[in-house]
Short mmCIF file of C-alpha atoms and ligand atoms in Angstrom, two decimals:
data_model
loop_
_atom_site.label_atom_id
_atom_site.label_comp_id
_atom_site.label_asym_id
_atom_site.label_seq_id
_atom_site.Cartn_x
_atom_site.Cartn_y
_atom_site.Cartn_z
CA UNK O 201 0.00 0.00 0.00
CA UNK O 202 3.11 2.33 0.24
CA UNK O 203 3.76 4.36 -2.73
CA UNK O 204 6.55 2.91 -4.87
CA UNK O 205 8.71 6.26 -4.77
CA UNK O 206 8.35 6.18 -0.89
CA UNK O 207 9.64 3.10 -0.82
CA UNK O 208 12.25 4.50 -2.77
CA UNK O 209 13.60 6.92 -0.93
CA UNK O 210 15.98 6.43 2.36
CA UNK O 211 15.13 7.66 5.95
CA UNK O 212 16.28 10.89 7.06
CA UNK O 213 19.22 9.43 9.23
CA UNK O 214 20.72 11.10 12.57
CA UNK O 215 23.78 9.48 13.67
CA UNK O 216 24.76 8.36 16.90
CA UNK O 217 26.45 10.71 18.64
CA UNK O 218 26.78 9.30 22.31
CA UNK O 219 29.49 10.34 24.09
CA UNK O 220 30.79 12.78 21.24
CA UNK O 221 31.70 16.05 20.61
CA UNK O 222 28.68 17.00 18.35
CA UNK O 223 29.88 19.24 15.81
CA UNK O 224 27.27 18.05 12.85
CA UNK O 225 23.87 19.69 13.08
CA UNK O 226 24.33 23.17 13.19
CA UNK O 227 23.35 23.25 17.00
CA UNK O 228 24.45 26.07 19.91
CA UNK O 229 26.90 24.06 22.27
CA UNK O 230 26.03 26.28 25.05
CA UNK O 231 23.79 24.67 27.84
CA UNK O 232 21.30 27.38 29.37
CA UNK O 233 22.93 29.47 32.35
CA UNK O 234 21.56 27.58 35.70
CA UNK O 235 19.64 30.98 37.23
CA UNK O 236 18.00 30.90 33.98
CA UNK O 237 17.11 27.70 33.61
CA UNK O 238 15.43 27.09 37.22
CA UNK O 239 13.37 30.33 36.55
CA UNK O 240 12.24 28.41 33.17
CA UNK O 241 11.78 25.45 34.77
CA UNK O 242 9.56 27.01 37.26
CA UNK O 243 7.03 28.29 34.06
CA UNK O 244 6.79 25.08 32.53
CA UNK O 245 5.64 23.39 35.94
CA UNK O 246 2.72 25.67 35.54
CA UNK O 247 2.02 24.36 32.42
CA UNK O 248 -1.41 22.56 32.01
CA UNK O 249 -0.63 19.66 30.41
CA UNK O 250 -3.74 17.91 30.75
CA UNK O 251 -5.54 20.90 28.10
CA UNK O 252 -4.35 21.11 24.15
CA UNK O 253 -1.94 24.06 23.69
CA UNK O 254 -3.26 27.24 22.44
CA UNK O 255 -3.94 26.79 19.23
CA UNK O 256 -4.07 30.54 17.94
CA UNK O 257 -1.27 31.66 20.11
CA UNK O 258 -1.99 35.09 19.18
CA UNK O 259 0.06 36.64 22.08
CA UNK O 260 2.59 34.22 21.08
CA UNK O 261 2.55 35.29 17.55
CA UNK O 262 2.55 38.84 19.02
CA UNK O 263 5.85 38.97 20.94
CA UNK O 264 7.41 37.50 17.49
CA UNK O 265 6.17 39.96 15.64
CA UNK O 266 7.46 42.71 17.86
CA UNK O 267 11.05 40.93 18.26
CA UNK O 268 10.63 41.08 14.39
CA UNK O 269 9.26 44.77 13.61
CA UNK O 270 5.72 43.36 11.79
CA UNK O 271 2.54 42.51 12.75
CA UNK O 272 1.28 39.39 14.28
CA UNK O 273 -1.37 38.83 11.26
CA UNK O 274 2.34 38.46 9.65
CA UNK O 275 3.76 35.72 11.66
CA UNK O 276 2.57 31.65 11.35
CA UNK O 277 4.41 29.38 13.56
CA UNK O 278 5.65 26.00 12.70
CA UNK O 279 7.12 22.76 14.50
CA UNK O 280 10.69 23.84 12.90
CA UNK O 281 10.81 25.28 9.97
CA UNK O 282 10.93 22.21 8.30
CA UNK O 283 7.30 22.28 9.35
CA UNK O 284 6.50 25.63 7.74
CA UNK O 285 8.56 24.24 4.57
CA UNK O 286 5.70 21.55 4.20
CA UNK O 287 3.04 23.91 4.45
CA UNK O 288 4.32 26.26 1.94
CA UNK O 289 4.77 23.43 -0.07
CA UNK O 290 1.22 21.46 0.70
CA UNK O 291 -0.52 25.18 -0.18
CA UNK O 292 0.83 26.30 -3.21
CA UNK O 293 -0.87 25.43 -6.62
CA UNK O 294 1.22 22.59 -7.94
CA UNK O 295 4.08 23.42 -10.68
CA UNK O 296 7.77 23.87 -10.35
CA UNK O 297 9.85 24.66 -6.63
CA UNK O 298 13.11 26.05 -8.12
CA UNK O 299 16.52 25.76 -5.40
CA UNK O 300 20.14 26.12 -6.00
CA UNK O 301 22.36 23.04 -5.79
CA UNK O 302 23.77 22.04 -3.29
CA UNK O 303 21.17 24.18 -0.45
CA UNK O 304 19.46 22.19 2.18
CA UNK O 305 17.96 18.54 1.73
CA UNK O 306 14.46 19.35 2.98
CA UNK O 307 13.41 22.00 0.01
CA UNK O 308 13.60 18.69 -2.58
CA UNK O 309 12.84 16.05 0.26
CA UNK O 310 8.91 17.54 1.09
CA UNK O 311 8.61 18.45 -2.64
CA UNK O 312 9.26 14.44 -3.46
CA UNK O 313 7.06 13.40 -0.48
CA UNK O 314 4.26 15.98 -2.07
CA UNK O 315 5.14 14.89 -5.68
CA UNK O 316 6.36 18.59 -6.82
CA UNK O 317 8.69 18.87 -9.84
CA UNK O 318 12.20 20.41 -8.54
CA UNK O 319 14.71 22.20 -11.02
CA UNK O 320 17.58 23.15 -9.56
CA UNK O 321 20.02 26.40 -9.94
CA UNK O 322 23.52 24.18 -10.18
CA UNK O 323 26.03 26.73 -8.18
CA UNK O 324 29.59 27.88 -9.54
CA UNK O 325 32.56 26.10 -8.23
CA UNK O 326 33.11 28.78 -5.78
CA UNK O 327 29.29 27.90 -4.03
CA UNK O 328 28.47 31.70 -5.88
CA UNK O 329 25.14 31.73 -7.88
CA UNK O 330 24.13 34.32 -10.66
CA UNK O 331 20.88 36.40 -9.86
CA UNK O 332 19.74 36.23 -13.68
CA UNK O 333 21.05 32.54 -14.42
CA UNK O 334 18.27 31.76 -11.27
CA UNK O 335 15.34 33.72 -12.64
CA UNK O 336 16.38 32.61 -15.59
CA UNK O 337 15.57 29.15 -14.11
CA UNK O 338 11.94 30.14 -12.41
CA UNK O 339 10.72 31.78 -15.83
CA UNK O 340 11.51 28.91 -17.88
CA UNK O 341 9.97 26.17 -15.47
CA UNK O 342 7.04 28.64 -14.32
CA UNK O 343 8.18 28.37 -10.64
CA UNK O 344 5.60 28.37 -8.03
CA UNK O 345 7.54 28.76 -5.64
CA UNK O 346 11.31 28.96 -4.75
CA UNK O 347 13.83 28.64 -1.64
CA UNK O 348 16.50 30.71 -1.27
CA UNK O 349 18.82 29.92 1.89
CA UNK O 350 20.60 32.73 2.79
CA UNK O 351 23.40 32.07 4.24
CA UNK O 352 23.20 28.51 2.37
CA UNK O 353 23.22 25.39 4.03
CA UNK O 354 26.06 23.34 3.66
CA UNK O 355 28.40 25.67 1.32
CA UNK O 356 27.72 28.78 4.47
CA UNK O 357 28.19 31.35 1.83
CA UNK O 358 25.45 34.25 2.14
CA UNK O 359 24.15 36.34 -1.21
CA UNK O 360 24.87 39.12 -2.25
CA UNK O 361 22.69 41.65 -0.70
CA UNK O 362 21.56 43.19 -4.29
CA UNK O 363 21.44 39.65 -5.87
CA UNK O 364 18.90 38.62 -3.51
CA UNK O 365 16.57 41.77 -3.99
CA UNK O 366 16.92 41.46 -8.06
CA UNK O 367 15.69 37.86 -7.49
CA UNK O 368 13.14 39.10 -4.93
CA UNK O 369 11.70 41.50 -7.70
CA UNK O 370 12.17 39.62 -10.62
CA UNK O 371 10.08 36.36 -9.87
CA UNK O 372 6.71 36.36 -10.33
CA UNK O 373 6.12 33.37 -8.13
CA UNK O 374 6.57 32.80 -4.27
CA UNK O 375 10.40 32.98 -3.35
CA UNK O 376 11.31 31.88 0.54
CA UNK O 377 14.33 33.84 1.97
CA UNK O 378 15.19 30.68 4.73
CA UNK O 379 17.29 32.54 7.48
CA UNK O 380 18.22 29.74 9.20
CA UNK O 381 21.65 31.34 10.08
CA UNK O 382 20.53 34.95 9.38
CA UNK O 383 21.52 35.77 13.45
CA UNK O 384 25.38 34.61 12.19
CA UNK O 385 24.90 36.64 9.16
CA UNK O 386 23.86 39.97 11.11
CA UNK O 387 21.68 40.54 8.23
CA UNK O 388 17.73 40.53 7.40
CA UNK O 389 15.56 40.70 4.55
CA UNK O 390 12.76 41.61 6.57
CA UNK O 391 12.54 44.64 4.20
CA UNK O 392 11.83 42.82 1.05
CA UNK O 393 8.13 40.81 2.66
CA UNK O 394 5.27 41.34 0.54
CA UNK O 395 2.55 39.64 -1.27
CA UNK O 396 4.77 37.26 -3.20
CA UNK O 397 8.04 37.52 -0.69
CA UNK O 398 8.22 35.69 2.68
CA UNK O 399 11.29 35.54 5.06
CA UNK O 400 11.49 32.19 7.30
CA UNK O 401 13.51 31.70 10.57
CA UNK O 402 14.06 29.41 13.22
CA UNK O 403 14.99 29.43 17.17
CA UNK O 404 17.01 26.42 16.09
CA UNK O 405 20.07 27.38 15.81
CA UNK O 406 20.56 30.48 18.19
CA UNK O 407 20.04 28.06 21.11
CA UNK O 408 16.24 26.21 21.37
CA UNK O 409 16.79 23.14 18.51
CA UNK O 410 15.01 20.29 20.89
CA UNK O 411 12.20 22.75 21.18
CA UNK O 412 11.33 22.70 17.53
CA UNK O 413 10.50 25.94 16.64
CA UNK O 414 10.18 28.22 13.30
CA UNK O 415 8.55 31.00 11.84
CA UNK O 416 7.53 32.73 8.52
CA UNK O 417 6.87 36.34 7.97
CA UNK O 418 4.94 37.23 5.07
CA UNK O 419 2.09 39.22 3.49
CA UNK O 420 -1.11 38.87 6.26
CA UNK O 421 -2.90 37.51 3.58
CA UNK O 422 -0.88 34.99 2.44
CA UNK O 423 0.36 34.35 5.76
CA UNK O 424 -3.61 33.83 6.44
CA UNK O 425 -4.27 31.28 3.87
CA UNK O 426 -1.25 29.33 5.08
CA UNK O 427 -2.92 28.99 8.46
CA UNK O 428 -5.28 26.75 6.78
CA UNK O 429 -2.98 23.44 6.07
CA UNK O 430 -1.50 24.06 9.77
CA UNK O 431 -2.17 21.31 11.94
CA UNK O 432 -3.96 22.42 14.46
CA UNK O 433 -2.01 22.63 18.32
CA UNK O 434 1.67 21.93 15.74
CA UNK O 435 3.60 24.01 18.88
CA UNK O 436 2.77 22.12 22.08
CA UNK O 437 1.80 23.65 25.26
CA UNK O 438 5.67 23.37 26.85
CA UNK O 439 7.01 24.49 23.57
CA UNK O 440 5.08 27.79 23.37
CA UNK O 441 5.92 28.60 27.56
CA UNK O 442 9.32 28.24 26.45
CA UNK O 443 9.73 30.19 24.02
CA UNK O 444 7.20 33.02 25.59
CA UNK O 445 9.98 32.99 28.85
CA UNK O 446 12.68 32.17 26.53
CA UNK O 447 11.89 35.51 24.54
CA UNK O 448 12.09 37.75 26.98
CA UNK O 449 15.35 36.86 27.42
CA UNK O 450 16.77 36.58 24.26
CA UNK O 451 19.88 38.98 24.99
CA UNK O 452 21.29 35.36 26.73
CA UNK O 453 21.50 33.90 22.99
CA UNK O 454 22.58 37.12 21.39
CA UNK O 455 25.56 37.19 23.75
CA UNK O 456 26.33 33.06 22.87
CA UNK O 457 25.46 34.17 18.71
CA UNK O 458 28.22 36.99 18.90
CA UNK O 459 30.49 34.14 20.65
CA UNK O 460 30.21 31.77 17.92
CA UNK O 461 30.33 34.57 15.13
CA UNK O 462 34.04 35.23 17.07
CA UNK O 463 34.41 31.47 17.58
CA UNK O 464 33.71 30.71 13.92
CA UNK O 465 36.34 33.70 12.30
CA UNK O 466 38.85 32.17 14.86
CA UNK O 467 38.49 28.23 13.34
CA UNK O 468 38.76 29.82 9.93
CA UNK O 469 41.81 31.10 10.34
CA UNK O 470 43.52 28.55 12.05
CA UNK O 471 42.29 26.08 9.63
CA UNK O 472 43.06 28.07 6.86
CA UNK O 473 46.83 27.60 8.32
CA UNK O 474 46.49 23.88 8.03
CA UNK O 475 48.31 22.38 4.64
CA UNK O 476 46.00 20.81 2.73
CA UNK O 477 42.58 22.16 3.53
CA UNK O 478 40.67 24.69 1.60
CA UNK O 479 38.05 26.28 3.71
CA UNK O 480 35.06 28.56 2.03
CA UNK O 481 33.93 31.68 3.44
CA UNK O 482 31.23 31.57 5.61
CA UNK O 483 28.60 33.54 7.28
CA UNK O 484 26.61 30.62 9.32
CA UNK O 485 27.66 28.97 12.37
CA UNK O 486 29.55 26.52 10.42
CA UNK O 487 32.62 26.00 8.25
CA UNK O 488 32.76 23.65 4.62
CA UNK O 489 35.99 22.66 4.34
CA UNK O 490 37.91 20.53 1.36
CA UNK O 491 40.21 18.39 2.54
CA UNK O 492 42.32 15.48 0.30
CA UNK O 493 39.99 12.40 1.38
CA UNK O 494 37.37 13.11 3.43
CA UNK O 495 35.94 10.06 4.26
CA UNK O 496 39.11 9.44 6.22
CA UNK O 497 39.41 12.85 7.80
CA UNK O 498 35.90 12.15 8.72
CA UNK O 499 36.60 7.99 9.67
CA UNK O 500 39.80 9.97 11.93
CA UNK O 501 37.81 12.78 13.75
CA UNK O 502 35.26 10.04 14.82
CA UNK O 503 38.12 8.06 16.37
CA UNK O 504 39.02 10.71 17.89
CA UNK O 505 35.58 11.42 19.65
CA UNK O 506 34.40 14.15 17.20
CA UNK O 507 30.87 14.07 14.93
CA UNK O 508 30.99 16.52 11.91
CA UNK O 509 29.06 16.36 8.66
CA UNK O 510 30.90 14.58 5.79
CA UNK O 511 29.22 15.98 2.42
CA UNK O 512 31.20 13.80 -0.16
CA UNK O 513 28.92 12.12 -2.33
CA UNK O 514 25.95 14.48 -1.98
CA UNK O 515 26.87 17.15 -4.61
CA UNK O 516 29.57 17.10 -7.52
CA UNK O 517 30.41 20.11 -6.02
CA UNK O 518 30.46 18.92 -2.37
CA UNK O 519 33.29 16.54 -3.41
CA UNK O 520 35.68 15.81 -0.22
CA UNK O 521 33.74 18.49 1.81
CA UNK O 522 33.43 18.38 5.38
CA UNK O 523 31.07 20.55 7.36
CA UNK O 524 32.10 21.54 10.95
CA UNK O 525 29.79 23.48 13.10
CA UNK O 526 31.07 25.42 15.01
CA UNK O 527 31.47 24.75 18.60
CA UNK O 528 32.84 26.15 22.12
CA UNK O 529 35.60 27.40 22.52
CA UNK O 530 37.20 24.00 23.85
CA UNK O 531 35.09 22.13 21.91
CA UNK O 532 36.85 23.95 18.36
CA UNK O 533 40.02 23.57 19.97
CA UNK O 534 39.72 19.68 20.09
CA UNK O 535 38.83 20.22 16.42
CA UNK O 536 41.70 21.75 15.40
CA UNK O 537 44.29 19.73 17.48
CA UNK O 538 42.69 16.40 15.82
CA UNK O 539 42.83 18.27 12.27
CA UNK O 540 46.48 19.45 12.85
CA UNK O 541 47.20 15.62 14.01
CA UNK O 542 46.05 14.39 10.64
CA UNK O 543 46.96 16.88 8.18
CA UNK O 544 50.97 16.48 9.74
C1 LIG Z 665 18.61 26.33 5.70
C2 LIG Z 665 17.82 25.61 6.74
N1 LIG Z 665 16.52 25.88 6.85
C3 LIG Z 665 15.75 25.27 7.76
C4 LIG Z 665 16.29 24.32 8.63
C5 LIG Z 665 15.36 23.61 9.57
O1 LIG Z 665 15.47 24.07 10.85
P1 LIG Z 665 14.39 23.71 11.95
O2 LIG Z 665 13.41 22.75 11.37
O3 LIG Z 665 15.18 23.14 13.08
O4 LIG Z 665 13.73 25.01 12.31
C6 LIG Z 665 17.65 24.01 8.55
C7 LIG Z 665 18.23 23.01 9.45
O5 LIG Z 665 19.35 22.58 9.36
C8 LIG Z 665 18.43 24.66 7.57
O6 LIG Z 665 19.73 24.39 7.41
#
């Protein structure tokens, strides 16, 4: 009874990482300071459990959309963003989702699951894309919709500013700026929203990934008909406490953001040092290196207690990449003492 391309397709896998240093999802390695974390323990014990969640979450919605500078009518909330890139892709009329190659898995994953054509916007060599050789793309497929990750996920390289704004003008159908790392980019398109733009973020990364929760900002009325394929109650009740407390103290993250911004110039440079790695710019909280063989750079840093991203064999382009979040401070330092150890 299970569709034949289901069958076809592998699970999304998470490795093991027991007892490792976790370098391979893109996660904030610092734990929440303990004053903190009793006063947010204290709000979820007040948590009803035994009622569904609020399932407008309007105030919810509301403190977003201040943090944000728009209106709650502008804000739908999602179980991740992953979440939020189902809907988009459940609600739009069916025809083309356009995405550069390589960007992140789950643009071309939900479009299979939903049975949406995908063309794909192969990048330069260098992970740089031209603005016209894109639209170029979405014209001659009749795009309904298209991602743009900005930075990207895995190459970390973020658009030009004016590239993404001729894109944003030029399509005529829906283009998704995905700010996943737009807090280690220090830059927005907030400005560019409107009836045919949306911007979508995430708490993942700046510190709340196991509590699963993203937003898009858009045009009301889109943002409005969106609503509609939500599942109702998708943020549970201890989810949307947290990040209500969590909010209002958001300065905590900024402060652990800036760190890793510092944390991530400081890798670069050291393994930029290192003979026989190439390392790409990058404006995320993570670093694509090329290394000589990376399946046994990769096979060595597990040995040595370390879990990074090896992303040879998913792209042409990705070909003996590694990707290495970046970590604490000890935590990159154990990185680069294993790396030196097996470049020498
Ligand atoms: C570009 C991009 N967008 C969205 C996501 C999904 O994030 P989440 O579902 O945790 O909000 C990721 C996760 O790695 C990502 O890299």
């Amino acid at each position: 009874m299970i569709r034949n391309d289901i069958k076809a397709l592998s699970a999304y896998h998470v490795p093991d990482s027991s007892g490792m240093i976790k370098l391979d999802a893109m996660e904030n390695p610092f734990s929440m300071p303990d004053d903190l974390r009793k006063q947010w323990a204290e709000k979820l014990a007040g948590v009803d459990i035994n009622r569904y969640p609020d399932a407008d979450m309007y105030k919810l919605r509301a403190k977003i959309a201040s943090h944000e500078g728009v209106e709650p009518e502008q804000v739908l909330l999602g179980n991740g963003s992953d979440e939020i890139i189902q809907m988009i892709l459940i609600a739009t009329v069916p025809g083309t989702c356009v995405i550069p190659s390589p960007t992140f898995v789950m643009y071309n994953l939900v479009s299979q699951w939903l049975k949406r054509p995908v063309a794909t916007v192969p990048l330069a060599e260098d992970f740089t894309m031209k603005e016209e050789h894109f639209l170029q793309v979405c014209a001659r497929e009749k795009a309904v919709v298209a991602f743009l990750a900005c930075p990207n996920n895995p190459t970390g390289n973020l658009w030009r500013q004016d590239k993404v704004e001729m894109i944003a003008r030029g399509m005529s159908g829906m283009l998704v700026i995905d700010e996943a790392y737009g807090p280690f980019s220090e830059r927005t398109h907030n400005h560019l929203i409107g009836p045919n733009v949306m911007v979508l973020k995430t708490f993942s990364k700046v510190g709340w990934a196991g509590l699963r929760m993203g937003y898009l900002l858009g045009d009301a009325e889109v943002i409005a008909q969106l609503n509609k394929v939500r599942m109702p109650y998708n943020i549970n009740a201890l989810t949307q406490a947290s990040a209500t407390f969590l909010l209002d103290h958001f300065d905590v993250f900024e402060k652990q953001v800036a760190e890793l911004r510092d944390e991530r110039e400081r890798m670069a440079a050291a393994l930029a040092d290192m003979k026989g790695i190439e390392i790409f710019p990058s404006q995320a909280n993570f670093l694509l290196v090329r290394v000589e063989n990376s399946n046994a750079v990769f096979e060595s840093l597990r040995q040595a207690g370390i879990l990074i991203k090896n992303m040879h064999g998913s792209d042409r382009l990705l070909d003996n990449c590694l990707r290495i979040t970046v970590g604490s401070h000890e935590e990159n330092d154990a990185v680069l003492a294993a790396m030196r150890g097996i470049v020498a």
